[in-house]
PDB file of C-alpha atoms in Angstrom:
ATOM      1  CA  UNK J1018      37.155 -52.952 -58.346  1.00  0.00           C
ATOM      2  CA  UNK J1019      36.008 -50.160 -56.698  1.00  0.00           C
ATOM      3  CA  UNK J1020      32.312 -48.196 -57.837  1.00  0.00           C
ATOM      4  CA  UNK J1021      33.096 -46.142 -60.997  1.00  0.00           C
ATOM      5  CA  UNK J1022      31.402 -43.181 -59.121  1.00  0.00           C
ATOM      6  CA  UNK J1023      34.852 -42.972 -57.250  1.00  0.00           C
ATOM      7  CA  UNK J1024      33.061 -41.540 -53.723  1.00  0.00           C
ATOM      8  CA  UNK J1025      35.332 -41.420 -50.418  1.00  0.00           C
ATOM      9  CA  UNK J1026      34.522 -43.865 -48.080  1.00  0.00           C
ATOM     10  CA  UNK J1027      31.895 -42.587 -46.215  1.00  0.00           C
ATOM     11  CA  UNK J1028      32.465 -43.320 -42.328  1.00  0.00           C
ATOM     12  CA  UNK J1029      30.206 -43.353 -39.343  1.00  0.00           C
ATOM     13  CA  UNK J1030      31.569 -42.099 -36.065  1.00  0.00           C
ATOM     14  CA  UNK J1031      33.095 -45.735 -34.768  1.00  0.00           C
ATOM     15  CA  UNK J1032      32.698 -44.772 -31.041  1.00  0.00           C
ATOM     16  CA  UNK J1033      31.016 -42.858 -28.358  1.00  0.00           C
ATOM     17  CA  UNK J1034      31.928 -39.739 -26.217  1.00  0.00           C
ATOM     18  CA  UNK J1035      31.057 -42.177 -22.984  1.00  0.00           C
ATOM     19  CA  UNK J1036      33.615 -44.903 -24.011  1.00  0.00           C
ATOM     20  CA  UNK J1037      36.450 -42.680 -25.012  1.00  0.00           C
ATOM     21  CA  UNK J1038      35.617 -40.648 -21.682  1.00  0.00           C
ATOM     22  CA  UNK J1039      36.035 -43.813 -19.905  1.00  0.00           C
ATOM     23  CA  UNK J1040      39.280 -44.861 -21.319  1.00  0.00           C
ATOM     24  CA  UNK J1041      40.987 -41.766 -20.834  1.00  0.00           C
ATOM     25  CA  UNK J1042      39.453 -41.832 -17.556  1.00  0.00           C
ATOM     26  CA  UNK J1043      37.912 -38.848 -17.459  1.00  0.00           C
ATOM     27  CA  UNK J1044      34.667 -38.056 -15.506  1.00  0.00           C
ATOM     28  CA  UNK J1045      31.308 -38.633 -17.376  1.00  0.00           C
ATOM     29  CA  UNK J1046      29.946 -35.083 -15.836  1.00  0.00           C
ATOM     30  CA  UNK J1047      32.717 -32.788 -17.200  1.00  0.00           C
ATOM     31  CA  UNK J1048      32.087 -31.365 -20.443  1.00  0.00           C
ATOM     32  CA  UNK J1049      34.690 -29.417 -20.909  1.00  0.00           C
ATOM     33  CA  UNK J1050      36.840 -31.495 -23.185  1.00  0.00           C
ATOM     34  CA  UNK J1051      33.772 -33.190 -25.082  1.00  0.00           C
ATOM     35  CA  UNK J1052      34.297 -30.783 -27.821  1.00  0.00           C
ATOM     36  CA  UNK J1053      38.192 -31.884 -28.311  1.00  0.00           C
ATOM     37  CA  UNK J1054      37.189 -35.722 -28.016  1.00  0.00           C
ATOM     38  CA  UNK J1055      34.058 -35.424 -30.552  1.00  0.00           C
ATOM     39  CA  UNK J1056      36.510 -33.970 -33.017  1.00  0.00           C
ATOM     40  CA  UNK J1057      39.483 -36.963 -31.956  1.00  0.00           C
ATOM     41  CA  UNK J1058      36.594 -39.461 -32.530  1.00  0.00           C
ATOM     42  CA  UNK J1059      35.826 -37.923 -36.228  1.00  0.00           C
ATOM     43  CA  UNK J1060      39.613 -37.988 -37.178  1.00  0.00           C
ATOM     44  CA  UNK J1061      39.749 -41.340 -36.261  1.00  0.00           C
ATOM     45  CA  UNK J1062      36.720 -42.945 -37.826  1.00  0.00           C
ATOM     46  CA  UNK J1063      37.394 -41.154 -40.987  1.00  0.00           C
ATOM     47  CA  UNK J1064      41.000 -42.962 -40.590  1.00  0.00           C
ATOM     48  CA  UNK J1065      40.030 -45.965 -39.635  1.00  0.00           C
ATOM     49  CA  UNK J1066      37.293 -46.033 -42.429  1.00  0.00           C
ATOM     50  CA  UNK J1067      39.813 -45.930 -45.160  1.00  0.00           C
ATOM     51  CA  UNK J1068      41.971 -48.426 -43.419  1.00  0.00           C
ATOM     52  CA  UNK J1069      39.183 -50.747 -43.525  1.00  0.00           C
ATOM     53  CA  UNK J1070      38.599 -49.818 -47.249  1.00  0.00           C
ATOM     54  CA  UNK J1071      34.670 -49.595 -47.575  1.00  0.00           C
ATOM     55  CA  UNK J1072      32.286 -47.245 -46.109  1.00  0.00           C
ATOM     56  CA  UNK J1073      31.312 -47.709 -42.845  1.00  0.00           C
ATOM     57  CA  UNK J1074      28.010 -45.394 -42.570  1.00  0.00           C
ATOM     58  CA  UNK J1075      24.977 -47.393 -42.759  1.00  0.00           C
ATOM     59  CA  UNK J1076      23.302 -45.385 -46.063  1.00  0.00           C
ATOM     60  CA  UNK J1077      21.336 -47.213 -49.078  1.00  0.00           C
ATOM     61  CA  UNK J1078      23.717 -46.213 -51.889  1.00  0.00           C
ATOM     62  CA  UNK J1079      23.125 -46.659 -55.676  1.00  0.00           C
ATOM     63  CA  UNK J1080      26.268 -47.670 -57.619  1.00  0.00           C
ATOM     64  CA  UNK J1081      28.094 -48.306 -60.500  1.00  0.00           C
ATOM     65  CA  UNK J1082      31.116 -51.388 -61.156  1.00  0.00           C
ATOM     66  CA  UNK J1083      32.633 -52.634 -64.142  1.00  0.00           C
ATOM     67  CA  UNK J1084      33.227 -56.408 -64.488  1.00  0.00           C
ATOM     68  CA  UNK J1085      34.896 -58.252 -66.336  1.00  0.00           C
ATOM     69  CA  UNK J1086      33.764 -61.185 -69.464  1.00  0.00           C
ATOM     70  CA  UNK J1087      32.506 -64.279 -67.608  1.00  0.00           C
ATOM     71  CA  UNK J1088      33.541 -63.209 -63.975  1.00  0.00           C
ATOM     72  CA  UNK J1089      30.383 -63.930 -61.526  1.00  0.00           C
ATOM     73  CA  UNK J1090      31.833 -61.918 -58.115  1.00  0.00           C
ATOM     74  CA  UNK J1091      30.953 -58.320 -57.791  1.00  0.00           C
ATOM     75  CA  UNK J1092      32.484 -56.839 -54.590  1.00  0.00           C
ATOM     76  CA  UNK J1093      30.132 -53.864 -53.501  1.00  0.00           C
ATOM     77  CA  UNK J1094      32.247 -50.595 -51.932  1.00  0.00           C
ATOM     78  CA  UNK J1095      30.281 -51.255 -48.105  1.00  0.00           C
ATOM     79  CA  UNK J1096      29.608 -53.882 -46.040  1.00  0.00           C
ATOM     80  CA  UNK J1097      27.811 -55.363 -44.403  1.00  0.00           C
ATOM     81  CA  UNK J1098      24.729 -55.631 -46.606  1.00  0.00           C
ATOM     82  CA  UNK J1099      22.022 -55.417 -45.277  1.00  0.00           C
ATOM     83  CA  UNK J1100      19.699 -55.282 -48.174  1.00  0.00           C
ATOM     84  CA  UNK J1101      20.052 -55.042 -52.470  1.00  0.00           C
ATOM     85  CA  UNK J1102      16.952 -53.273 -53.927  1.00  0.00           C
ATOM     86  CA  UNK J1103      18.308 -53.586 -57.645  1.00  0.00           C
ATOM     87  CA  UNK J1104      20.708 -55.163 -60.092  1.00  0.00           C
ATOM     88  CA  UNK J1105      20.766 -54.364 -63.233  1.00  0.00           C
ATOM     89  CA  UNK J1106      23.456 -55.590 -65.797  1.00  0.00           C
ATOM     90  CA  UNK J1107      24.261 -53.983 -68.949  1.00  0.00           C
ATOM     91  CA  UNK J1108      27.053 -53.651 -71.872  1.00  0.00           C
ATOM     92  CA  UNK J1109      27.172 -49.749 -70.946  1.00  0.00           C
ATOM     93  CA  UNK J1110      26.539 -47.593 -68.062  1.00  0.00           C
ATOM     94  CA  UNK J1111      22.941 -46.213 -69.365  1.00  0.00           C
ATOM     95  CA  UNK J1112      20.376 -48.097 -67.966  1.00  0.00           C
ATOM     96  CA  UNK J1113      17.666 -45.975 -68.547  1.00  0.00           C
ATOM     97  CA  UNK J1114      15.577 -48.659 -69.932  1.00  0.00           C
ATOM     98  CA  UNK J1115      17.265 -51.993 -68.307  1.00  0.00           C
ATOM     99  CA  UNK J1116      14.953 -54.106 -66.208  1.00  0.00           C
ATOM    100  CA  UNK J1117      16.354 -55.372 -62.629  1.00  0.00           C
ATOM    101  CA  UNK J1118      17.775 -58.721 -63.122  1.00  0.00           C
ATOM    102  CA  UNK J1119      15.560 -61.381 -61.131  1.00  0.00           C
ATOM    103  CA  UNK J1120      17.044 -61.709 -57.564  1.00  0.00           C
ATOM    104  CA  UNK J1121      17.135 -65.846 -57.761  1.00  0.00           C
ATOM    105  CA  UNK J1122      19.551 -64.881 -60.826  1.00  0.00           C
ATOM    106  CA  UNK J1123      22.411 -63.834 -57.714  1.00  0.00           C
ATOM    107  CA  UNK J1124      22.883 -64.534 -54.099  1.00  0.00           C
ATOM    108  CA  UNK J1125      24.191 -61.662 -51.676  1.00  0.00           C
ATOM    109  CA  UNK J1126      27.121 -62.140 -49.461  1.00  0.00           C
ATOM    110  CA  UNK J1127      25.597 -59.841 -46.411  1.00  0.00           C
ATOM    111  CA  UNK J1128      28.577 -60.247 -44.190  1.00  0.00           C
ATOM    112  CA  UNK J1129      31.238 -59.993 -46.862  1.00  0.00           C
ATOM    113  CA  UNK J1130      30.025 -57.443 -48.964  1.00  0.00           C
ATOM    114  CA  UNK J1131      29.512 -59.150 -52.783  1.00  0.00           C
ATOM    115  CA  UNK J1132      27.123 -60.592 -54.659  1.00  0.00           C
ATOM    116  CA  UNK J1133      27.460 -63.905 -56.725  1.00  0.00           C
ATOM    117  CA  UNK J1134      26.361 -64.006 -60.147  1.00  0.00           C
ATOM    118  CA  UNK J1135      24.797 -67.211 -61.079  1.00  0.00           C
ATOM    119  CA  UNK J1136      24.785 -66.386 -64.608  1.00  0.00           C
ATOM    120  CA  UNK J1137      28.236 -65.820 -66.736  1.00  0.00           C
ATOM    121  CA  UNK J1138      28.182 -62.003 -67.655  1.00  0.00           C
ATOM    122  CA  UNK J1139      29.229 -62.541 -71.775  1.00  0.00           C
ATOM    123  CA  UNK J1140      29.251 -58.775 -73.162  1.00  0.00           C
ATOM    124  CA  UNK J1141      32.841 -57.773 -73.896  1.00  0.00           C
ATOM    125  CA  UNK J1142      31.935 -54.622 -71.636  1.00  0.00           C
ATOM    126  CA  UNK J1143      30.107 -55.624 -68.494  1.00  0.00           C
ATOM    127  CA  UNK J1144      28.674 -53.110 -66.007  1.00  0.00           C
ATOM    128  CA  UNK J1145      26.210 -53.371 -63.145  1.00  0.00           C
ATOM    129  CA  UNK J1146      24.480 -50.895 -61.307  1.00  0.00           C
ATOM    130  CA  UNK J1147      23.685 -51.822 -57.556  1.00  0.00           C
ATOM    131  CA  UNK J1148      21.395 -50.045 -55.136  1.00  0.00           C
ATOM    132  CA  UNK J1149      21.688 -51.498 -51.913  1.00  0.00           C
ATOM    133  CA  UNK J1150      21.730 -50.702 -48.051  1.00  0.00           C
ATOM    134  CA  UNK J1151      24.646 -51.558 -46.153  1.00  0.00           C
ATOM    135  CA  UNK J1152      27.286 -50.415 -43.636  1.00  0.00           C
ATOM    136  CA  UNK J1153      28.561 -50.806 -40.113  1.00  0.00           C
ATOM    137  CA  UNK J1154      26.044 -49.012 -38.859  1.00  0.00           C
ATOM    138  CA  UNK J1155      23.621 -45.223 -38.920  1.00  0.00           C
ATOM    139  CA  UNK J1156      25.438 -43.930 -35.846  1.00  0.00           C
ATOM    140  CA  UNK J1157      28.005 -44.856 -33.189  1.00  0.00           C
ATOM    141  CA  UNK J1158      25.973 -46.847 -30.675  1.00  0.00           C
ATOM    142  CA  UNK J1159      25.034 -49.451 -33.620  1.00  0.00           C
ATOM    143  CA  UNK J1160      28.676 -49.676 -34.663  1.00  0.00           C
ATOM    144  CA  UNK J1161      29.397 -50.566 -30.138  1.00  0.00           C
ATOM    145  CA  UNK J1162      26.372 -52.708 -30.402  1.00  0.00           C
ATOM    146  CA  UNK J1163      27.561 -54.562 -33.359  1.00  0.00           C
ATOM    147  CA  UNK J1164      30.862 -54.154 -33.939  1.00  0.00           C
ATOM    148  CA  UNK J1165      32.621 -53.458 -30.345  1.00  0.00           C
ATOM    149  CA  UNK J1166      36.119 -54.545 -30.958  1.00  0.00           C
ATOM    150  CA  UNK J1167      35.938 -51.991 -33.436  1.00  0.00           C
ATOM    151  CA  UNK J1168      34.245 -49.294 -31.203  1.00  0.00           C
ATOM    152  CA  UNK J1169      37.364 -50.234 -28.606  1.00  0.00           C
ATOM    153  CA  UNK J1170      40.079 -49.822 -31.507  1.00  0.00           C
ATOM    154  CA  UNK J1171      38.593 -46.701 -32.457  1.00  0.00           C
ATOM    155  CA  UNK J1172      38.584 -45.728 -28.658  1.00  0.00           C
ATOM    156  CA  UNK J1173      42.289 -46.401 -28.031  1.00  0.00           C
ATOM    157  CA  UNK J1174      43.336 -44.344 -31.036  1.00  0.00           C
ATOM    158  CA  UNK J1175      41.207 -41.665 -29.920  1.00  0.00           C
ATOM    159  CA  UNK J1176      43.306 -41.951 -26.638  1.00  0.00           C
ATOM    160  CA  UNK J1177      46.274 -41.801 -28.038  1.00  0.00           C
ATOM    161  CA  UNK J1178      45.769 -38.954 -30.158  1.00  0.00           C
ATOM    162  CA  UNK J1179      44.225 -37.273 -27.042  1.00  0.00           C
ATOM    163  CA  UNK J1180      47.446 -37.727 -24.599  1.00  0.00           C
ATOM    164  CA  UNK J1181      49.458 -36.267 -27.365  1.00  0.00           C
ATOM    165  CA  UNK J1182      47.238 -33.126 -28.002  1.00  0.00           C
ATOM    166  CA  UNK J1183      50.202 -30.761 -26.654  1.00  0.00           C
ATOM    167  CA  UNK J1184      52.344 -32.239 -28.903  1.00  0.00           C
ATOM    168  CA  UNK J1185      53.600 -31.232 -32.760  1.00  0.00           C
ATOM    169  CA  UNK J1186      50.676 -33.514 -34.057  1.00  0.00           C
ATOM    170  CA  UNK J1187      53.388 -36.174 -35.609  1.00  0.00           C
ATOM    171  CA  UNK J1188      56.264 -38.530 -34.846  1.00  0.00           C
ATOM    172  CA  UNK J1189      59.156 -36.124 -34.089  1.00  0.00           C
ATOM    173  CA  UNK J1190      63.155 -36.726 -33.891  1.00  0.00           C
ATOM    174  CA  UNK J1191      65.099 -34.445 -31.492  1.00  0.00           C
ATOM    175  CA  UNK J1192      68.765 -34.667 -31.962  1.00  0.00           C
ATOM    176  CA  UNK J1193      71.598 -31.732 -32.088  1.00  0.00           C
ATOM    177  CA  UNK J1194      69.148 -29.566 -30.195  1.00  0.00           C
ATOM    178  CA  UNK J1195      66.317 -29.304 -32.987  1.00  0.00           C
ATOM    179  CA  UNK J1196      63.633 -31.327 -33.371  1.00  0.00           C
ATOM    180  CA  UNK J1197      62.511 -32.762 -36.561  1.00  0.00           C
ATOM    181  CA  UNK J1198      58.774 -33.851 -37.968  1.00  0.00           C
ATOM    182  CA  UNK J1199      58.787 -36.626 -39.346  1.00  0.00           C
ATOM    183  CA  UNK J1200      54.990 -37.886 -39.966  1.00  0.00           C
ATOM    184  CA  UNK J1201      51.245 -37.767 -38.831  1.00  0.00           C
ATOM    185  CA  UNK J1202      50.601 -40.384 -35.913  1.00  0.00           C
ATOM    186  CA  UNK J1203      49.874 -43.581 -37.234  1.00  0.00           C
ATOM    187  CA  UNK J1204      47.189 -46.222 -36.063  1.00  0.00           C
ATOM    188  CA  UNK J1205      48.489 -47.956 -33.283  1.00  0.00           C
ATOM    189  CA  UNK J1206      49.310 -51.823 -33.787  1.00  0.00           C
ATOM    190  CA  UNK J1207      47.049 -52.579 -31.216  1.00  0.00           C
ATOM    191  CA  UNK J1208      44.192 -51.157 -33.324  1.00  0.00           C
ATOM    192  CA  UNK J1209      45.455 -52.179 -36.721  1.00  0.00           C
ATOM    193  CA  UNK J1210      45.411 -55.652 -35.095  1.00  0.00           C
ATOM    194  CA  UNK J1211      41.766 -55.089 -34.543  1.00  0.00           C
ATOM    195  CA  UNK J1212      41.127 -53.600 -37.626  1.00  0.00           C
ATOM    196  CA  UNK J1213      42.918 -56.620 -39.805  1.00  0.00           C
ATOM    197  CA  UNK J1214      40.064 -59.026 -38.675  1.00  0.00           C
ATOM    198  CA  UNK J1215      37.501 -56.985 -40.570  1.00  0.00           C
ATOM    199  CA  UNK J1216      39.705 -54.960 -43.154  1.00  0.00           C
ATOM    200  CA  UNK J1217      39.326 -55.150 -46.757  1.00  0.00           C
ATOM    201  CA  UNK J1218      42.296 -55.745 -49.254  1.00  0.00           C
ATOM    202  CA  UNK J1219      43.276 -56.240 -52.571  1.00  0.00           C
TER     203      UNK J1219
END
């Protein structure tokens, strides 16, 4: 369930000027279409962001979830985690006066994002509020350092968007001599493919 403060996923750019220059081959020294590609890069990591379905922007973040009588998983809204300052549990979500709970009371799931209660939450209401660090990473050459298949994916839909610049901006019919829009470019199933491996659902 996602934090009850209801934020968009916050995304970190997912890959570099350099490596979309590359892939488009276009030469390192010629600036004049780094403006363009900075912006194609932004679209895309935004897109890709919510496709993966938790933030991607390395950023400590203080939250609030709802759980539910006796359940001991709380999925956090980023990951990974790479640190949890705080949990607190409570029947409401004031908790002005709640103490942390003791940290060898849960055990963090860094790479998957949740934290396992090893108590049984028993008020009919159960909140928690989390602040923790976590993310893909603070800027795109820690997301290529540690995440570079999705770096590449983000690269290849930054090329794609960038050979159809000229274009309408969407899948288009043409039939009967008039063209028709139909929708906004998709992700590529190349870089969905990618994407999958690391993707939250449900």
């Amino acid at each position: 369930m996602p934090a009850l403060e209801g934020t968009k996923l916050q995304a970190v750019d997912l890959t570099t000027l350099a490596e979309v220059k590359q892939i488009i081959d276009a030469s390192e020294t010629d600036t004049s279409l780094d403006s363009l590609i900075s912006s194609l890069i932004a679209e895309v990591s935004d897109r890709c962001t919510q496709y993966l379905g938790f933030h991607t922007l390395s950023a400590e973040r203080t939250e609030t979830y709802e759980g539910r009588r006796f359940e001991r998983v709380l999925t956090l809204d980023t990951r990974p985690v790479t640190a949890v300052s705080s949990l607190k549990y409570h029947a409401d979500t004031d908790f002005t006066n709640v103490q942390p709970t003791a940290t060898d009371e849960y055990v963090v799931h860094s790479r998957g994002g949740w934290i396992r209660l090893l108590f049984g939450p028993v008020f009919k209401n159960n909140y928690f509020r989390v602040t923790y660090t976590g993310g893909l990473g603070a800027d795109a050459s820690a997301v290529v350092s540690g995440f570079p298949e999705i770096s590449h994916a983000a690269a290849m839909q930054a090329k794609y968007l960038f050979q159809r610049r000229d274009s309408l901006g969407g899948d288009v019919r043409t039939m009967a001599g008039s063209t028709e829009f139909r929708s906004e470019y998709g992700l590529q199933s190349e870089v969905r493919a990618i994407l999958d491996q690391y993707a939250r659902r449900g």
